[in-house]
XYZ file of C-alpha atoms in Angstrom:
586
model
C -114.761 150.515 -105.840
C -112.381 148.730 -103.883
C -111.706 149.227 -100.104
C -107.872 148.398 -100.135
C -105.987 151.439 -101.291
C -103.630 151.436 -103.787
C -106.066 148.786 -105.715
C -106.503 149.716 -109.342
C -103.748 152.133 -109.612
C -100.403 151.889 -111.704
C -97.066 151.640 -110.111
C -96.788 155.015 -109.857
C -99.740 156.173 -108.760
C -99.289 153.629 -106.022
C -95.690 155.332 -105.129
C -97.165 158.728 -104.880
C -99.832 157.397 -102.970
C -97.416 155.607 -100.324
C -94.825 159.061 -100.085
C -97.790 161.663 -100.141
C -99.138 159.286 -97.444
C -96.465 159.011 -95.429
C -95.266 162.856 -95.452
C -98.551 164.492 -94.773
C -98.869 161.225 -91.557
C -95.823 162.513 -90.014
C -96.914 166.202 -90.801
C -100.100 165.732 -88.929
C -98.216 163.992 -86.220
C -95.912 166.423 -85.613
C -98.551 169.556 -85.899
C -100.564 167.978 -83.149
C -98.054 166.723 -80.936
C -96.710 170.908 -81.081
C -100.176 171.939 -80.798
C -100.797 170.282 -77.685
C -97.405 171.558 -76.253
C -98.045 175.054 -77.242
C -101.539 175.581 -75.779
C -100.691 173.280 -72.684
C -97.677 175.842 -71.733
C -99.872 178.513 -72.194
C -102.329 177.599 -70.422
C -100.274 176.645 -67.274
C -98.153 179.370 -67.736
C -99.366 182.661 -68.939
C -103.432 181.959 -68.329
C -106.662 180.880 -70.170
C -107.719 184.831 -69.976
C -104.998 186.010 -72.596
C -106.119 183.075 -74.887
C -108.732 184.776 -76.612
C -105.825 187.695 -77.667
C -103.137 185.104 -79.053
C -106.355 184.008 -81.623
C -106.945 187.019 -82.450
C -103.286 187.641 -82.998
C -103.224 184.101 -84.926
C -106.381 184.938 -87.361
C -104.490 187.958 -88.527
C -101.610 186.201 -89.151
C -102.949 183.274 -90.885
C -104.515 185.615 -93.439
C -101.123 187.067 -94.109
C -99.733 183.695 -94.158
C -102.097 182.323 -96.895
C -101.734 185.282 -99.301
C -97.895 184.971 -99.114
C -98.211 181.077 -99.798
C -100.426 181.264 -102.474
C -97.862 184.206 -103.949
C -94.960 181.933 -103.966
C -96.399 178.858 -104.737
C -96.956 180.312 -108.537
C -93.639 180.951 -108.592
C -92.008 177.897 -107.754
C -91.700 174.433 -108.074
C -94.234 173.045 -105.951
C -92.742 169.998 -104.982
C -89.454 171.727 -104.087
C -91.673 174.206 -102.198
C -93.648 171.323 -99.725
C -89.523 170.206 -98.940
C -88.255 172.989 -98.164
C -91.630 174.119 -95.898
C -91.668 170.929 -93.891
C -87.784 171.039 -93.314
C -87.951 175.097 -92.951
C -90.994 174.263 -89.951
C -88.146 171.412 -88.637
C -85.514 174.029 -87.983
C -87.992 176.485 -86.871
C -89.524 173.567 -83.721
C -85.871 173.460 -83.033
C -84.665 176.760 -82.673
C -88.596 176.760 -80.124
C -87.362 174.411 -78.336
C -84.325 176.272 -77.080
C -86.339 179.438 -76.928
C -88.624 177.581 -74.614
C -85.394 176.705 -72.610
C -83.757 180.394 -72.438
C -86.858 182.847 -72.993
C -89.272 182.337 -70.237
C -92.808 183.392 -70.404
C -92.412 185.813 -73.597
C -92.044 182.125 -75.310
C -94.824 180.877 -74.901
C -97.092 182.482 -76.850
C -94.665 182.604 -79.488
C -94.732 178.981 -79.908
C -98.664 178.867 -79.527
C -98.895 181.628 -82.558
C -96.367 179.190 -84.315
C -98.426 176.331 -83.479
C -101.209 177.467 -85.331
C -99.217 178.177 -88.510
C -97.824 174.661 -89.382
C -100.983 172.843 -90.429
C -101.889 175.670 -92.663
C -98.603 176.194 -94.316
C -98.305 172.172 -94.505
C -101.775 171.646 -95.835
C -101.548 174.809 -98.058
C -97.896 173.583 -99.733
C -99.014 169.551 -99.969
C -102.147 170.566 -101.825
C -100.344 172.544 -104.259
C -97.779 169.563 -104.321
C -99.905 166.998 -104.918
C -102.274 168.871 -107.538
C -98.621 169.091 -109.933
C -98.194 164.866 -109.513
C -101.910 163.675 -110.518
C -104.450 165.163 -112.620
C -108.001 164.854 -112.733
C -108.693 161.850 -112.917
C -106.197 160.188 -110.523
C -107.289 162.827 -108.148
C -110.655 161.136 -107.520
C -108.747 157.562 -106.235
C -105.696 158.926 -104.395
C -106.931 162.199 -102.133
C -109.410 160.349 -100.139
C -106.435 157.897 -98.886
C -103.982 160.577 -99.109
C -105.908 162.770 -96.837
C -106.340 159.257 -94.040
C -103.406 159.271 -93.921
C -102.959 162.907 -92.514
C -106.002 162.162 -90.353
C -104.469 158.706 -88.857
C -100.929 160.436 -88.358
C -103.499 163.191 -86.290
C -105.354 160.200 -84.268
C -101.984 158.382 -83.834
C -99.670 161.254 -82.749
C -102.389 163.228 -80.279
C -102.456 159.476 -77.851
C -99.156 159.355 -78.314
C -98.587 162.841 -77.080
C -99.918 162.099 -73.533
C -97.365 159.188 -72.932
C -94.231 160.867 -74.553
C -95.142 164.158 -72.453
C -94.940 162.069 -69.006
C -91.634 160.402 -70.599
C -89.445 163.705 -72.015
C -91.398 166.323 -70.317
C -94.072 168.843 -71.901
C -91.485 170.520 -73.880
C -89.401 167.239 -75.015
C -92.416 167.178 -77.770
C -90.761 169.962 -79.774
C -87.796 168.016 -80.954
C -89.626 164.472 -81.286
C -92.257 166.726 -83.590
C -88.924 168.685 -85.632
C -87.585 165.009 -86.309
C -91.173 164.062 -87.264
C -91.387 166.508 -89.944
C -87.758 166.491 -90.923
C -88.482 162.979 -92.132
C -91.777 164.515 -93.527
C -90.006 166.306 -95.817
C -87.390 163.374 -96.208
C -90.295 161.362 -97.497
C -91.535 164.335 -100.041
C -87.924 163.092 -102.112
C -89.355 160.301 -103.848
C -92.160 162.272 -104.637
C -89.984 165.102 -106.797
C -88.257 161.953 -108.932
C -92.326 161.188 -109.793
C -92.989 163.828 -112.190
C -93.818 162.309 -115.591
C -91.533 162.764 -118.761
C -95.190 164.188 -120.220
C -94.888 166.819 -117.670
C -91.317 167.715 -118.365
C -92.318 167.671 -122.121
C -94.966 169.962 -121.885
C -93.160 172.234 -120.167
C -90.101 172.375 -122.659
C -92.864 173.144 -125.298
C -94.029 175.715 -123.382
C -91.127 177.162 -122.998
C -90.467 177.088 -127.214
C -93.338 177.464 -128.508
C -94.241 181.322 -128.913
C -96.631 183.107 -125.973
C -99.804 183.934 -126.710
C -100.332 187.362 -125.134
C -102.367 186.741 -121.714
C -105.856 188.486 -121.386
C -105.968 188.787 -117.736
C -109.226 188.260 -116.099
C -110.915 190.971 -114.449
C -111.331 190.447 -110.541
C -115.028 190.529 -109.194
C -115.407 193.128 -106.489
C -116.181 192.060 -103.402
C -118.725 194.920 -103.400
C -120.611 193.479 -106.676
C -120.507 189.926 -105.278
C -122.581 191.017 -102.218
C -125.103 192.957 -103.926
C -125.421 190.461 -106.933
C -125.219 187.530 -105.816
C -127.532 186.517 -102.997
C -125.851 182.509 -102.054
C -122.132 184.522 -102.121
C -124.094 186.801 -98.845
C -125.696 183.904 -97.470
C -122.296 182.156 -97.949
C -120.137 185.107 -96.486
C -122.413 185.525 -93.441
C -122.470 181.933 -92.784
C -119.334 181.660 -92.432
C -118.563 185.376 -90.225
C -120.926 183.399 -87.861
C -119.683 180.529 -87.665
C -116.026 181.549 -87.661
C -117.388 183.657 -84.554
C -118.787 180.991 -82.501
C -115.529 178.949 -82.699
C -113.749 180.557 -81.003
C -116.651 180.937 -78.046
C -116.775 177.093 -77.791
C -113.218 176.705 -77.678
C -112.199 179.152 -74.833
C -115.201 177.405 -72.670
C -113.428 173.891 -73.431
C -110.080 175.374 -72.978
C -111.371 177.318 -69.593
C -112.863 173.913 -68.133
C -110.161 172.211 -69.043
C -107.659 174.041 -67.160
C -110.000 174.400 -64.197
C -110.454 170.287 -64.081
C -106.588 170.172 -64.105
C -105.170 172.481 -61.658
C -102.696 171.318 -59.198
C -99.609 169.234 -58.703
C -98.435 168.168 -61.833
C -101.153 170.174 -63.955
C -99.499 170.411 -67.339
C -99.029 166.477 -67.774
C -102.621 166.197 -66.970
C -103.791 169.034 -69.478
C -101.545 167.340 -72.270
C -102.938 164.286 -71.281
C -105.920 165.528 -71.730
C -105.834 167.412 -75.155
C -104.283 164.234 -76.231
C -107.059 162.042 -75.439
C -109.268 164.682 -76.299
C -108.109 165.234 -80.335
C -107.277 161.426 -80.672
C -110.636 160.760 -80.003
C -111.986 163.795 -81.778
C -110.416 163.035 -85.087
C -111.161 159.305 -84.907
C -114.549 160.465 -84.493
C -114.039 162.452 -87.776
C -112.905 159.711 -89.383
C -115.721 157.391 -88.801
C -118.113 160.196 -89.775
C -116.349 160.710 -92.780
C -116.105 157.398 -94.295
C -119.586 155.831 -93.056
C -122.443 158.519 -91.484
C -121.613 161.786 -93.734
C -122.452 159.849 -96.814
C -125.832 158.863 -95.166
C -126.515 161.839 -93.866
C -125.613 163.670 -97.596
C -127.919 160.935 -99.265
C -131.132 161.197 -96.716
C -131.201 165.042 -96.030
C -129.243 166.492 -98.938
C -126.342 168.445 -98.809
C -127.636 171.927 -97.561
C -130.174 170.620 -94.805
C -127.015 169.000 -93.522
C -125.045 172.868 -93.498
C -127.534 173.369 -90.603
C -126.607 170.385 -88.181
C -123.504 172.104 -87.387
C -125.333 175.505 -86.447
C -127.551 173.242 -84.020
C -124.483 171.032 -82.666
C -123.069 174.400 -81.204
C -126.114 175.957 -80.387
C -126.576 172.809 -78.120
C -122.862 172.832 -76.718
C -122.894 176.657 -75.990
C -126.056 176.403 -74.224
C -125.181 173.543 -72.047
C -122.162 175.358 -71.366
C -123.835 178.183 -70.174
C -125.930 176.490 -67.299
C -123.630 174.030 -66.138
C -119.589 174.878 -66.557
C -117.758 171.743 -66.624
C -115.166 169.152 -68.013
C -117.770 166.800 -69.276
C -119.702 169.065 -70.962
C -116.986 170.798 -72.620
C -115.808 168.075 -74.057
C -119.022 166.763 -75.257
C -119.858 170.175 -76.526
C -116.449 170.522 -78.712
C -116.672 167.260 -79.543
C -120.471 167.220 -81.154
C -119.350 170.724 -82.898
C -115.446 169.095 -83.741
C -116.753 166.145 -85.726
C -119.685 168.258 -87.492
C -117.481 170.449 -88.461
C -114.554 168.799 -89.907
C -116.849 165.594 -91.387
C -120.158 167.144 -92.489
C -120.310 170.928 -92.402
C -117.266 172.052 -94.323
C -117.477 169.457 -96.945
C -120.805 170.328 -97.620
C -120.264 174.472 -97.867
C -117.020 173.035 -100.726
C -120.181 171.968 -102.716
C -121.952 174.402 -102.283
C -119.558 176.145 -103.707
C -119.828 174.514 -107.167
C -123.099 176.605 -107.508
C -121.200 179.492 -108.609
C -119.538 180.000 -111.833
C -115.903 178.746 -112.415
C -114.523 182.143 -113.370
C -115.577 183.455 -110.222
C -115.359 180.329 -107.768
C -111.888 180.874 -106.359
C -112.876 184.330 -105.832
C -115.689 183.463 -103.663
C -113.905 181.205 -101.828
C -111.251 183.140 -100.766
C -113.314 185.968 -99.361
C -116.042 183.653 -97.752
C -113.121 180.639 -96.428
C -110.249 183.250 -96.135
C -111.869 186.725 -95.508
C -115.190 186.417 -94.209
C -114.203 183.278 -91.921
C -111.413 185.052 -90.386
C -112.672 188.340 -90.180
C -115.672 186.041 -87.918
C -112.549 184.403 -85.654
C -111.309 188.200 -84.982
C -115.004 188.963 -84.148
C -115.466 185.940 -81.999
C -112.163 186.162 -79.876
C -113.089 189.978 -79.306
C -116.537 188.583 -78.013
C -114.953 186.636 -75.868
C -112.345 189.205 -74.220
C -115.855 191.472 -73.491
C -117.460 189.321 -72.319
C -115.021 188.073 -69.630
C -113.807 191.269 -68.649
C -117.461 192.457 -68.502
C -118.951 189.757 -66.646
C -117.709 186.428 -66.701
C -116.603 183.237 -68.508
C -121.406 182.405 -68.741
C -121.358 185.500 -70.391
C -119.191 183.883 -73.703
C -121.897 181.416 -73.873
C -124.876 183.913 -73.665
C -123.009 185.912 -76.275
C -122.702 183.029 -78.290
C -126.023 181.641 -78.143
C -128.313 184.532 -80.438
C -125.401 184.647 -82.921
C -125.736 180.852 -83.148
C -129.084 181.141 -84.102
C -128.288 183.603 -86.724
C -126.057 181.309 -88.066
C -128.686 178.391 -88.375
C -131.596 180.489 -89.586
C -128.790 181.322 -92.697
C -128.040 178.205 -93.509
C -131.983 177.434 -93.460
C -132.018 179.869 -95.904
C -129.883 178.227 -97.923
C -131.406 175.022 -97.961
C -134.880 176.388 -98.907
C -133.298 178.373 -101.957
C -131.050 175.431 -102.937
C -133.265 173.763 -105.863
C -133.722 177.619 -107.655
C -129.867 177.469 -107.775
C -130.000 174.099 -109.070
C -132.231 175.172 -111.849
C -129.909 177.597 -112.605
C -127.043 175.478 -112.771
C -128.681 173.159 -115.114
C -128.111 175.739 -118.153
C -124.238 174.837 -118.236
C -123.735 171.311 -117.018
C -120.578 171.264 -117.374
C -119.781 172.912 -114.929
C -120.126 170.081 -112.698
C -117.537 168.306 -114.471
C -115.293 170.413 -114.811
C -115.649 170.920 -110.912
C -114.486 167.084 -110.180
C -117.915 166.154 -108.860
C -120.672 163.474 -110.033
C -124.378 165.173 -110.397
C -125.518 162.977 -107.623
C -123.348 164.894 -105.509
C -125.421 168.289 -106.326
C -128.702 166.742 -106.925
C -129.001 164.848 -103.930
C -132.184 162.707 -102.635
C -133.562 166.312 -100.513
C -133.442 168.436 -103.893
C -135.068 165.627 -105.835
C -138.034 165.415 -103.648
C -138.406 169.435 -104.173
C -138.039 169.268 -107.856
C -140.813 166.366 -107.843
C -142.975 169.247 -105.708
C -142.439 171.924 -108.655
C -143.460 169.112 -111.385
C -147.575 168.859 -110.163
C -147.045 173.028 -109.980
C -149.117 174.707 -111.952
C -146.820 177.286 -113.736
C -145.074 175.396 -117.065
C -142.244 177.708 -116.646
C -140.809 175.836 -113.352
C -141.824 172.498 -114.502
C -139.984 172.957 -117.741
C -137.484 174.218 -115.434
C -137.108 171.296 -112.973
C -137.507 169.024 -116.219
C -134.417 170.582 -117.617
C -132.489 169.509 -114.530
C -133.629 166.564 -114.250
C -132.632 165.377 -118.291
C -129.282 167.208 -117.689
C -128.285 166.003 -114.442
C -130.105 162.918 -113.025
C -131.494 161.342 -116.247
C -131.379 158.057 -114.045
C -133.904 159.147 -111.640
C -136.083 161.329 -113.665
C -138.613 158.207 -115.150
C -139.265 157.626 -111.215
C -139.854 160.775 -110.506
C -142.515 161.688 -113.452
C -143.839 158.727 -113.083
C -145.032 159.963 -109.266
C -145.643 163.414 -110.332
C -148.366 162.056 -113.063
C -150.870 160.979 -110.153
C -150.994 164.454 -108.614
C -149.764 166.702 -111.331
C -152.131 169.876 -112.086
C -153.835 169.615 -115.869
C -151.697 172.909 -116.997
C -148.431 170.923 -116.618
C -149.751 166.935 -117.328
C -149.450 167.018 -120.815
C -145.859 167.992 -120.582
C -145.374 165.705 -118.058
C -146.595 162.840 -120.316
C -144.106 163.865 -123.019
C -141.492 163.934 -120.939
C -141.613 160.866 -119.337
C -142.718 158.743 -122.622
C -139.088 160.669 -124.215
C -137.189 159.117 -120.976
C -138.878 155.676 -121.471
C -137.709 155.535 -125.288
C -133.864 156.506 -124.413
C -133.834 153.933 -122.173
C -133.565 155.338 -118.490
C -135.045 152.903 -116.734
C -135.733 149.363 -116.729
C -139.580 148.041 -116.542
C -139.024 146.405 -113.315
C -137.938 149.871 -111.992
C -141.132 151.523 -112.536
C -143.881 148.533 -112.352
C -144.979 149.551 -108.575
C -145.857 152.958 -110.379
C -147.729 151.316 -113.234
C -151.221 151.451 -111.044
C -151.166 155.114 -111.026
C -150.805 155.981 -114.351
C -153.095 153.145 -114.973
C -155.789 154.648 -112.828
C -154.771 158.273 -114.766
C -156.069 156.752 -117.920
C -159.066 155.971 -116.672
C -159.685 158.963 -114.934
C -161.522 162.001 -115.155
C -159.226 164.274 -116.654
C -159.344 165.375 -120.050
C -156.510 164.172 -122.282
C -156.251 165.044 -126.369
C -156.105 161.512 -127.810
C -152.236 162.081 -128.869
C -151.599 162.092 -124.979
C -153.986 159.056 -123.855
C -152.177 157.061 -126.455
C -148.688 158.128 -124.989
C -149.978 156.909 -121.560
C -150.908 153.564 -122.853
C -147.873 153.554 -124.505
C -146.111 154.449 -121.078
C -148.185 152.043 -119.041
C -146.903 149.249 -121.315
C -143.211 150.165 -121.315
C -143.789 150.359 -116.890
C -144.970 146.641 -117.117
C -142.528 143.511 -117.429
C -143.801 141.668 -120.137
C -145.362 138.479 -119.629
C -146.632 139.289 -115.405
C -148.398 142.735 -115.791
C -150.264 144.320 -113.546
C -154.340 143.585 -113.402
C -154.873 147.656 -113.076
C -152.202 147.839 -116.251
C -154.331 145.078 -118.377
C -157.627 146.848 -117.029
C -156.996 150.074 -118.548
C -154.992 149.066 -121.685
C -158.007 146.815 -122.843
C -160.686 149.620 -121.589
C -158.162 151.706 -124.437
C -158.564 149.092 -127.149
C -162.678 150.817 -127.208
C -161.388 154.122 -127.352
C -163.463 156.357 -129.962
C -159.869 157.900 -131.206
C -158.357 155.385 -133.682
C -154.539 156.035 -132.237
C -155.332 155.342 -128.555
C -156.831 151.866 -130.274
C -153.643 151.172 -132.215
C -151.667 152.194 -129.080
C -153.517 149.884 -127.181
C -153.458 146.919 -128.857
C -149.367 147.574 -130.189
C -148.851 147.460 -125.723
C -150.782 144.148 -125.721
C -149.063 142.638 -128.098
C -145.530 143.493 -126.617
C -146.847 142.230 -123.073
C -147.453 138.973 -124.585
C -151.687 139.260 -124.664
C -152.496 139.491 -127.973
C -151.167 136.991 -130.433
């Protein structure tokens, strides 16, 4: 795969990819430069003690806000709908601006409630933009550039915001952000001239040819999901915790960071210092993203890494809780940031794939939309409690044990992760139908447990974890018998044997692949364990296809000849077909 973007794609691909690009950069520009503003002015001037109750104001709202999106977006055109909500947000910075001006105090959190609406409502109408211009396919080459560029117009507009802020004032960032997004949506033109003559075609047909009449679906309970279904309660309490805790961490940053920048000329130091702060953050992110998340999937699997973010906060409330200050409120939202956004939600998306597709957007509304808001309402109510109970220690004390309960969920879910892999292998497909490569759900963690149920001694999960392994990693499955044979109980070996002889003949792996494994099943032959003849001759037939003809190993050509003596006449044959092939026998 190349590393330039845009390389490989048509000329219009590459179009959409340079206008999707460049709307959702100045989106992301703009919604950070306003977010800055907004929680800077209400900081300095309504107080870091009312902050908790504008979130909790803001998590109800966002929930309303998504379901009326996700109403009109069936209704209209999509593309129309991302221009008009990037011009409507425009006009709406605008008409802040003056309120800011002519309202006083009652303004502020007006503007910070605002704040937190625009990168929803941008990120909810370019996704439904977008998924109208490309289909499958083409989605797999131009959302990972599509969504750098959001994250670069983030990095680039939060440094920026520091310098403009000193320049035009804290509140000059409201119309430099409206002009950001009206050419946003100025940029989202282009992208309404891309739809396809297919597209229009199949939608004239559609509207000709006669309606078949619609069976609507029946909608899970909630209710039946939570006592059914024991990943969708792991799932939903995983993420009522963690939407909890976020909130915790952030008022202790946002507290510190008032604290370290009270004084003359306060709110140019606390932009300046958001704007350093997120710049940093979500080039962090994006380093994370593109180089160490793939590492991290690939060495620990994708549900042991669900429970680095748990730890990341556990470690940043607890610091915060014996020592209160700048530095390590930064380094605590930071660690917890950059987990977060890079590891930990990407890998809960997957983990969504376990379910079944006529219930997956189900789930994840109610465990990203219902549970994880419901957790944010929760959390900011913590928060006032605890402050007007004791003080702003307390948060982190409160935090700490519900922390804890988050990580020993997501444990939980790692350790049950294979079992809902072996259930998943019975309809394959749903992978790809899901836009994801098996590697992606069999990673390198649930490989080594499905090599731990092969030397099991119950033939009902070996069969299982076979069955997995010939549907959805055929490529590592030779390997991984091949280990297995050396330690594998009797019950299961002679399955074991079949299976891996079956892999050898369609060709999974190459000899060279599997010669450093040759010794064991070499030594197997000879060893004590009693083997029907049919299944010593499959392991010298084995052993020979594990050896690179013409330099095999000595333990190899020890026990192949030792099987030329064999008393059964079709371990003989077996044996001296393998010598032949390896080039010792003429």
């Amino acid at each position: 795969m190349s590393l330039i973007p845009g390389a490989g794609l048509d000329a219009r691909e590459r179009r959409i990819l340079a206008w999707g690009a460049a709307a959702l950069f100045l989106a992301s520009w703009a919604d950070v430069s306003v977010k800055n503003v907004s929680e800077t002015l209400f900081l300095k001037r309504i107080g870091v003690e009312l902050l908790p109750v504008a979130f909790l104001v803001n998590a109800f709202l966002l929930m309303g806000t998504t379901s009326v999106l996700g109403a009109v977006a069936a209704k209209v055109d999509p593309l129309r709908l991302f221009t008009r909500a990037l011009a409507g947000i425009s006009v709406l910075l605008g008409l802040l601006w003056i309120f800011v001006h002519v309202g006083g105090s009652t303004s502020y959190p007006v503007l910070l409630l605002a704040a937190k609406q625009i990168n929803s409502i941008a990120l909810i109408t370019f996704s439904v933009a977008i998924s109208a211009l490309i289909d499958h396919r083409q989605a797999k080459q131009l959302l990972p550039p599509l969504l750098a560029g959001g994250t670069l117009g983030t990095i680039l507009g939060s440094f920026a915001s520091g310098p403009l802020g000193r320049w035009l004032d804290v509140e000059g960032l409201l119309p430099v952000a409206a002009l950001l997004l009206a050419a946003g949506a100025f940029a989202t033109l282009p992208l309404r001239r891309l739809a396809t003559a297919r597209v229009v075609l199949e939608r004239r047909r559609a509207s000709t040819a006669p309606r078949a009449a619609f069976v609507a679906q029946p909608v899970v309970p909630a209710r039946q999901l939570w006592r059914e279904s024991w990943l969708f309660r792991a799932l939903a309490i995983s993420a009522l915790l963690c939407g909890a805790v976020g909130p915790m961490l952030y008022f202790e940053f946002s507290y510190v960071a008032d604290l370290a920048t009270r004084g003359s000329g306060g709110e140019e130091k606390l932009l300046s210092l958001y704007a350093l702060v997120r710049g940093w953050l979500q080039l962090g992110v994006l380093v994370v993203q593109l180089w160490i998340a793939p590492l991290i999937y690939r060495r620990f699997g994708v549900p042991l890494a669900g429970t680095l973010s748990p730890l990341f906060y556990l470690l940043g409330l607890g610091g915060l809780t014996f020592r209160l200050g700048l530095h390590e409120g930064v380094a605590a939202l930071s660690g917890a940031t950059v987990q977060d956004q890079a590891v930990h939600d990407p890998a809960q998306r997957l983990l969504m794939v376990l379910f079944p597709e006529e219930i997956r957007a189900r789930v994840t509304a109610l465990v990203e939309g219902t549970a994880k808001r419901a957790g944010g309402c929760i959390g900011n109510l913590l928060v006032l409690a605890a402050v007007g109970l004791g003080s702003v220690t307390w948060v982190g004390l409160v935090g700490v044990p519900i922390t804890i309960a988050w990580f020993v969920t997501t444990l939980r879910i790692w350790r049950h992760y294979p079992g809902l892999v072996l259930a998943m292998a019975s309809e394959p497909r749903r992978i790809s139908r899901a836009g994801l490569h098996a590697r992606e759900i069999v990673d390198a963690s649930t490989l080594r447990s499905l090599g731990r149920m092969l030397v099991e001694p119950s033939l009902d999960r070996c069969r299982a974890a076979l069955e997995v392994l010939r549907e959805l990693r055929p490529d590592a499955a030779p390997g991984i018998l091949a280990n297995a044979l050396a330690g594998a109980d009797a019950a299961v070996l002679p399955l074991l044997i079949e299976s891996l002889e079956a892999q050898l003949d369609e060709g999974a792996a190459k000899p060279a692949d599997l010669q450093s494994q040759a010794a064991s099943v070499a030594a197997l032959l000879q060893g004590p364990v009693p083997l029907s003849s049919r299944h010593r001759a499959a392991l010298v037939r084995i052993l020979g296809r594990m050896e690179v003809s013409g330099s095999p190993g000595a333990e190899s050509v020890t026990a192949i000849r030792a099987a030329t003596r064999d008393a059964e006449p079709a371990v003989r044959v077996a044996a001296e077909t393998t010598l032949y092939r390896l080039g010792l026998r003429g």
